[in-house]
Amino acid sequence: ISPLVHEDVCKSLGERKLLLVLEDSFGVGCVGQRIAAILAEHRVSPRQMILKNLGKTFAPAGSVPELEKSFGLDAAGVAAAVREAMNHGK
């Protein structure tokens, strides 16, 4: 996603209670990190932000559903991450 216009990002995402950025990419340089940097630079941010991605590791061989499950990017993994974030926000 490019370009990420800081005015649009801040206006759309900065005042949220919870922001989930779900990507099937590696964590370094991901869109979620770019969004977090824009929000921090402009001193606006959601109360909680979840970046769900492949992290720092290379993905092993497997089908897409298998890989999504192993990285917590399937529906159950995403739902668990949101529940955990909501419970920490209380």
Tab-separated table of N, CA and C in Angstrom:
chain	number	residue	atom	x	y	z
A	1	ILE	N	0.865	-1.168	0.000
A	1	ILE	CA	0.000	0.000	0.000
A	1	ILE	C	0.901	1.216	0.000
A	2	SER	N	0.813	1.961	-1.039
A	2	SER	CA	1.673	3.130	-1.126
A	2	SER	C	1.026	4.131	-2.069
A	3	PRO	N	1.082	5.350	-1.767
A	3	PRO	CA	1.662	5.931	-0.545
A	3	PRO	C	0.664	5.878	0.606
A	4	LEU	N	1.186	5.844	1.817
A	4	LEU	CA	0.355	5.980	3.010
A	4	LEU	C	0.366	7.454	3.393
A	5	VAL	N	-0.715	8.133	3.149
A	5	VAL	CA	-0.812	9.562	3.411
A	5	VAL	C	-1.098	9.767	4.901
A	6	HIS	N	-0.189	10.461	5.586
A	6	HIS	CA	-0.302	10.553	7.037
A	6	HIS	C	-1.613	11.186	7.493
A	7	GLU	N	-2.146	12.145	6.775
A	7	GLU	CA	-3.410	12.758	7.176
A	7	GLU	C	-4.533	11.721	7.178
A	8	ASP	N	-4.564	10.891	6.131
A	8	ASP	CA	-5.610	9.875	6.018
A	8	ASP	C	-5.454	8.806	7.095
A	9	VAL	N	-4.212	8.364	7.321
A	9	VAL	CA	-3.951	7.335	8.331
A	9	VAL	C	-4.356	7.843	9.707
A	10	CYS	N	-3.925	9.043	10.058
A	10	CYS	CA	-4.222	9.598	11.382
A	10	CYS	C	-5.720	9.807	11.582
A	11	LYS	N	-6.378	10.344	10.576
A	11	LYS	CA	-7.810	10.621	10.679
A	11	LYS	C	-8.619	9.324	10.776
A	12	SER	N	-8.253	8.328	9.988
A	12	SER	CA	-9.017	7.085	9.933
A	12	SER	C	-8.727	6.131	11.080
A	13	LEU	N	-7.479	6.119	11.552
A	13	LEU	CA	-7.070	5.068	12.484
A	13	LEU	C	-6.631	5.546	13.856
A	14	GLY	N	-6.321	6.811	13.996
A	14	GLY	CA	-5.713	7.301	15.220
A	14	GLY	C	-6.576	7.280	16.453
A	15	GLU	N	-7.863	7.370	16.304
A	15	GLU	CA	-8.749	7.459	17.467
A	15	GLU	C	-9.470	6.145	17.784
A	16	ARG	N	-9.044	5.058	17.214
A	16	ARG	CA	-9.679	3.760	17.453
A	16	ARG	C	-9.306	3.212	18.824
A	17	LYS	N	-10.177	2.407	19.381
A	17	LYS	CA	-9.841	1.725	20.632
A	17	LYS	C	-8.867	0.591	20.364
A	18	LEU	N	-9.122	-0.161	19.301
A	18	LEU	CA	-8.305	-1.314	18.961
A	18	LEU	C	-8.103	-1.334	17.452
A	19	LEU	N	-6.865	-1.487	17.027
A	19	LEU	CA	-6.539	-1.560	15.609
A	19	LEU	C	-5.791	-2.854	15.356
A	20	LEU	N	-6.316	-3.673	14.463
A	20	LEU	CA	-5.690	-4.919	14.058
A	20	LEU	C	-5.206	-4.765	12.630
A	21	VAL	N	-3.918	-4.992	12.411
A	21	VAL	CA	-3.370	-4.993	11.061
A	21	VAL	C	-2.928	-6.424	10.780
A	22	LEU	N	-3.619	-7.088	9.875
A	22	LEU	CA	-3.400	-8.496	9.556
A	22	LEU	C	-2.744	-8.587	8.185
A	23	GLU	N	-1.542	-9.198	8.156
A	23	GLU	CA	-0.800	-9.288	6.897
A	23	GLU	C	-0.171	-10.665	6.751
A	24	ASP	N	-0.125	-11.151	5.535
A	24	ASP	CA	0.599	-12.395	5.283
A	24	ASP	C	1.975	-12.055	4.713
A	25	SER	N	2.698	-11.251	5.486
A	25	SER	CA	4.044	-10.833	5.100
A	25	SER	C	4.939	-10.867	6.331
A	26	PHE	N	6.222	-10.699	6.122
A	26	PHE	CA	7.155	-10.659	7.250
A	26	PHE	C	6.978	-9.356	8.019
A	27	GLY	N	7.329	-9.385	9.290
A	27	GLY	CA	7.118	-8.242	10.159
A	27	GLY	C	7.966	-7.035	9.825
A	28	VAL	N	9.203	-7.258	9.406
A	28	VAL	CA	10.117	-6.142	9.142
A	28	VAL	C	9.646	-5.371	7.912
A	29	GLY	N	9.375	-4.096	8.114
A	29	GLY	CA	8.953	-3.240	7.013
A	29	GLY	C	7.524	-3.451	6.560
A	30	CYS	N	6.722	-4.124	7.374
A	30	CYS	CA	5.341	-4.397	6.983
A	30	CYS	C	4.496	-3.124	7.062
A	31	VAL	N	3.324	-3.190	6.491
A	31	VAL	CA	2.408	-2.050	6.489
A	31	VAL	C	2.037	-1.665	7.921
A	32	GLY	N	1.840	-2.654	8.783
A	32	GLY	CA	1.510	-2.365	10.175
A	32	GLY	C	2.563	-1.512	10.855
A	33	GLN	N	3.833	-1.816	10.622
A	33	GLN	CA	4.907	-0.999	11.191
A	33	GLN	C	4.892	0.405	10.609
A	34	ARG	N	4.605	0.521	9.331
A	34	ARG	CA	4.534	1.845	8.704
A	34	ARG	C	3.381	2.657	9.289
A	35	ILE	N	2.237	2.017	9.486
A	35	ILE	CA	1.091	2.702	10.085
A	35	ILE	C	1.411	3.119	11.516
A	36	ALA	N	2.002	2.214	12.296
A	36	ALA	CA	2.366	2.534	13.678
A	36	ALA	C	3.330	3.712	13.740
A	37	ALA	N	4.287	3.757	12.826
A	37	ALA	CA	5.257	4.860	12.801
A	37	ALA	C	4.579	6.184	12.469
A	38	ILE	N	3.668	6.169	11.515
A	38	ILE	CA	2.944	7.397	11.154
A	38	ILE	C	2.126	7.893	12.346
A	39	LEU	N	1.413	6.990	13.001
A	39	LEU	CA	0.590	7.381	14.144
A	39	LEU	C	1.456	7.923	15.279
A	40	ALA	N	2.583	7.266	15.555
A	40	ALA	CA	3.479	7.724	16.622
A	40	ALA	C	4.081	9.081	16.289
A	41	GLU	N	4.471	9.261	15.056
A	41	GLU	CA	5.071	10.534	14.632
A	41	GLU	C	4.107	11.695	14.825
A	42	HIS	N	2.824	11.448	14.634
A	42	HIS	CA	1.814	12.502	14.752
A	42	HIS	C	1.091	12.474	16.097
A	43	ARG	N	1.617	11.671	17.009
A	43	ARG	CA	1.133	11.595	18.393
A	43	ARG	C	-0.357	11.282	18.512
A	44	VAL	N	-0.806	10.390	17.658
A	44	VAL	CA	-2.150	9.833	17.767
A	44	VAL	C	-1.999	8.327	17.695
A	45	SER	N	-2.821	7.642	18.439
A	45	SER	CA	-2.728	6.192	18.356
A	45	SER	C	-3.953	5.550	18.968
A	46	PRO	N	-4.265	4.353	18.488
A	46	PRO	CA	-5.320	3.595	19.135
A	46	PRO	C	-4.867	3.209	20.535
A	47	ARG	N	-5.822	2.873	21.390
A	47	ARG	CA	-5.434	2.416	22.731
A	47	ARG	C	-4.595	1.157	22.646
A	48	GLN	N	-4.939	0.279	21.715
A	48	GLN	CA	-4.189	-0.956	21.509
A	48	GLN	C	-4.048	-1.205	20.022
A	49	MET	N	-2.907	-1.764	19.645
A	49	MET	CA	-2.650	-2.084	18.248
A	49	MET	C	-2.083	-3.494	18.173
A	50	ILE	N	-2.648	-4.311	17.306
A	50	ILE	CA	-2.184	-5.673	17.104
A	50	ILE	C	-1.624	-5.768	15.694
A	51	LEU	N	-0.377	-6.203	15.588
A	51	LEU	CA	0.223	-6.469	14.285
A	51	LEU	C	0.343	-7.979	14.142
A	52	LYS	N	-0.471	-8.566	13.296
A	52	LYS	CA	-0.427	-10.008	13.045
A	52	LYS	C	0.207	-10.215	11.682
A	53	ASN	N	1.379	-10.865	11.688
A	53	ASN	CA	2.088	-11.144	10.449
A	53	ASN	C	2.966	-12.372	10.655
A	54	LEU	N	3.892	-12.617	9.753
A	54	LEU	CA	4.745	-13.803	9.849
A	54	LEU	C	5.903	-13.622	10.823
A	55	GLY	N	6.061	-12.440	11.371
A	55	GLY	CA	7.143	-12.204	12.320
A	55	GLY	C	8.497	-12.166	11.643
A	56	LYS	N	9.494	-12.740	12.307
A	56	LYS	CA	10.874	-12.675	11.824
A	56	LYS	C	11.343	-13.953	11.138
A	57	THR	N	10.489	-14.949	11.043
A	57	THR	CA	10.926	-16.232	10.523
A	57	THR	C	10.463	-16.457	9.097
A	58	PHE	N	11.122	-17.364	8.428
A	58	PHE	CA	10.686	-17.774	7.100
A	58	PHE	C	9.606	-18.825	7.258
A	59	ALA	N	8.650	-18.799	6.380
A	59	ALA	CA	7.548	-19.747	6.447
A	59	ALA	C	8.012	-21.115	5.947
A	60	PRO	N	7.687	-22.174	6.694
A	60	PRO	CA	8.024	-23.525	6.226
A	60	PRO	C	7.107	-23.909	5.066
A	61	ALA	N	7.356	-25.054	4.492
A	61	ALA	CA	6.501	-25.540	3.411
A	61	ALA	C	5.155	-25.955	3.991
A	62	GLY	N	4.113	-25.762	3.220
A	62	GLY	CA	2.782	-26.171	3.651
A	62	GLY	C	1.732	-25.472	2.818
A	63	SER	N	0.516	-25.929	2.957
A	63	SER	CA	-0.587	-25.286	2.248
A	63	SER	C	-0.870	-23.931	2.905
A	64	VAL	N	-1.575	-23.082	2.214
A	64	VAL	CA	-1.915	-21.766	2.769
A	64	VAL	C	-2.683	-21.896	4.080
A	65	PRO	N	-3.714	-22.742	4.160
A	65	PRO	CA	-4.417	-22.883	5.446
A	65	PRO	C	-3.505	-23.381	6.572
A	66	GLU	N	-2.595	-24.312	6.256
A	66	GLU	CA	-1.669	-24.805	7.278
A	66	GLU	C	-0.753	-23.695	7.771
A	67	LEU	N	-0.246	-22.899	6.841
A	67	LEU	CA	0.652	-21.802	7.217
A	67	LEU	C	-0.089	-20.722	7.987
A	68	GLU	N	-1.298	-20.380	7.563
A	68	GLU	CA	-2.084	-19.386	8.294
A	68	GLU	C	-2.326	-19.846	9.728
A	69	LYS	N	-2.644	-21.129	9.905
A	69	LYS	CA	-2.874	-21.649	11.246
A	69	LYS	C	-1.593	-21.613	12.067
A	70	SER	N	-0.469	-22.008	11.497
A	70	SER	CA	0.782	-22.068	12.261
A	70	SER	C	1.265	-20.683	12.687
A	71	PHE	N	0.906	-19.646	11.940
A	71	PHE	CA	1.313	-18.286	12.293
A	71	PHE	C	0.209	-17.506	13.007
A	72	GLY	N	-0.922	-18.159	13.274
A	72	GLY	CA	-2.024	-17.487	13.959
A	72	GLY	C	-2.739	-16.478	13.080
A	73	LEU	N	-2.667	-16.681	11.766
A	73	LEU	CA	-3.314	-15.758	10.837
A	73	LEU	C	-4.651	-16.297	10.334
A	74	ASP	N	-5.090	-17.427	10.872
A	74	ASP	CA	-6.400	-17.957	10.518
A	74	ASP	C	-7.458	-17.300	11.407
A	75	ALA	N	-8.698	-17.610	11.155
A	75	ALA	CA	-9.786	-16.968	11.906
A	75	ALA	C	-9.642	-17.192	13.406
A	76	ALA	N	-9.299	-18.413	13.813
A	76	ALA	CA	-9.169	-18.703	15.241
A	76	ALA	C	-8.018	-17.921	15.867
A	77	GLY	N	-6.896	-17.816	15.172
A	77	GLY	CA	-5.746	-17.078	15.694
A	77	GLY	C	-6.015	-15.593	15.811
A	78	VAL	N	-6.677	-15.043	14.814
A	78	VAL	CA	-7.010	-13.615	14.843
A	78	VAL	C	-8.020	-13.334	15.955
A	79	ALA	N	-9.034	-14.184	16.059
A	79	ALA	CA	-10.039	-13.995	17.114
A	79	ALA	C	-9.398	-14.075	18.493
A	80	ALA	N	-8.464	-15.004	18.686
A	80	ALA	CA	-7.778	-15.128	19.974
A	80	ALA	C	-6.953	-13.884	20.279
A	81	ALA	N	-6.280	-13.341	19.280
A	81	ALA	CA	-5.473	-12.131	19.485
A	81	ALA	C	-6.352	-10.940	19.857
A	82	VAL	N	-7.506	-10.823	19.223
A	82	VAL	CA	-8.417	-9.721	19.533
A	82	VAL	C	-8.998	-9.889	20.935
A	83	ARG	N	-9.402	-11.109	21.281
A	83	ARG	CA	-9.926	-11.353	22.639
A	83	ARG	C	-8.877	-11.012	23.687
A	84	GLU	N	-7.645	-11.432	23.458
A	84	GLU	CA	-6.570	-11.145	24.406
A	84	GLU	C	-6.349	-9.640	24.558
A	85	ALA	N	-6.335	-8.924	23.442
A	85	ALA	CA	-6.151	-7.476	23.485
A	85	ALA	C	-7.309	-6.804	24.217
A	86	MET	N	-8.513	-7.247	23.965
A	86	MET	CA	-9.676	-6.643	24.618
A	86	MET	C	-9.657	-6.901	26.113
A	87	ASN	N	-9.200	-8.069	26.530
A	87	ASN	CA	-9.118	-8.386	27.957
A	87	ASN	C	-8.019	-7.570	28.644
A	88	HIS	N	-6.936	-7.285	27.949
A	88	HIS	CA	-5.866	-6.464	28.530
A	88	HIS	C	-6.260	-5.002	28.609
A	89	GLY	N	-7.190	-4.589	27.755
A	89	GLY	CA	-7.617	-3.201	27.729
A	89	GLY	C	-8.617	-2.846	28.822
A	90	LYS	N	-9.070	-3.828	29.554
A	90	LYS	CA	-10.093	-3.577	30.596
A	90	LYS	C	-9.451	-3.052	31.855
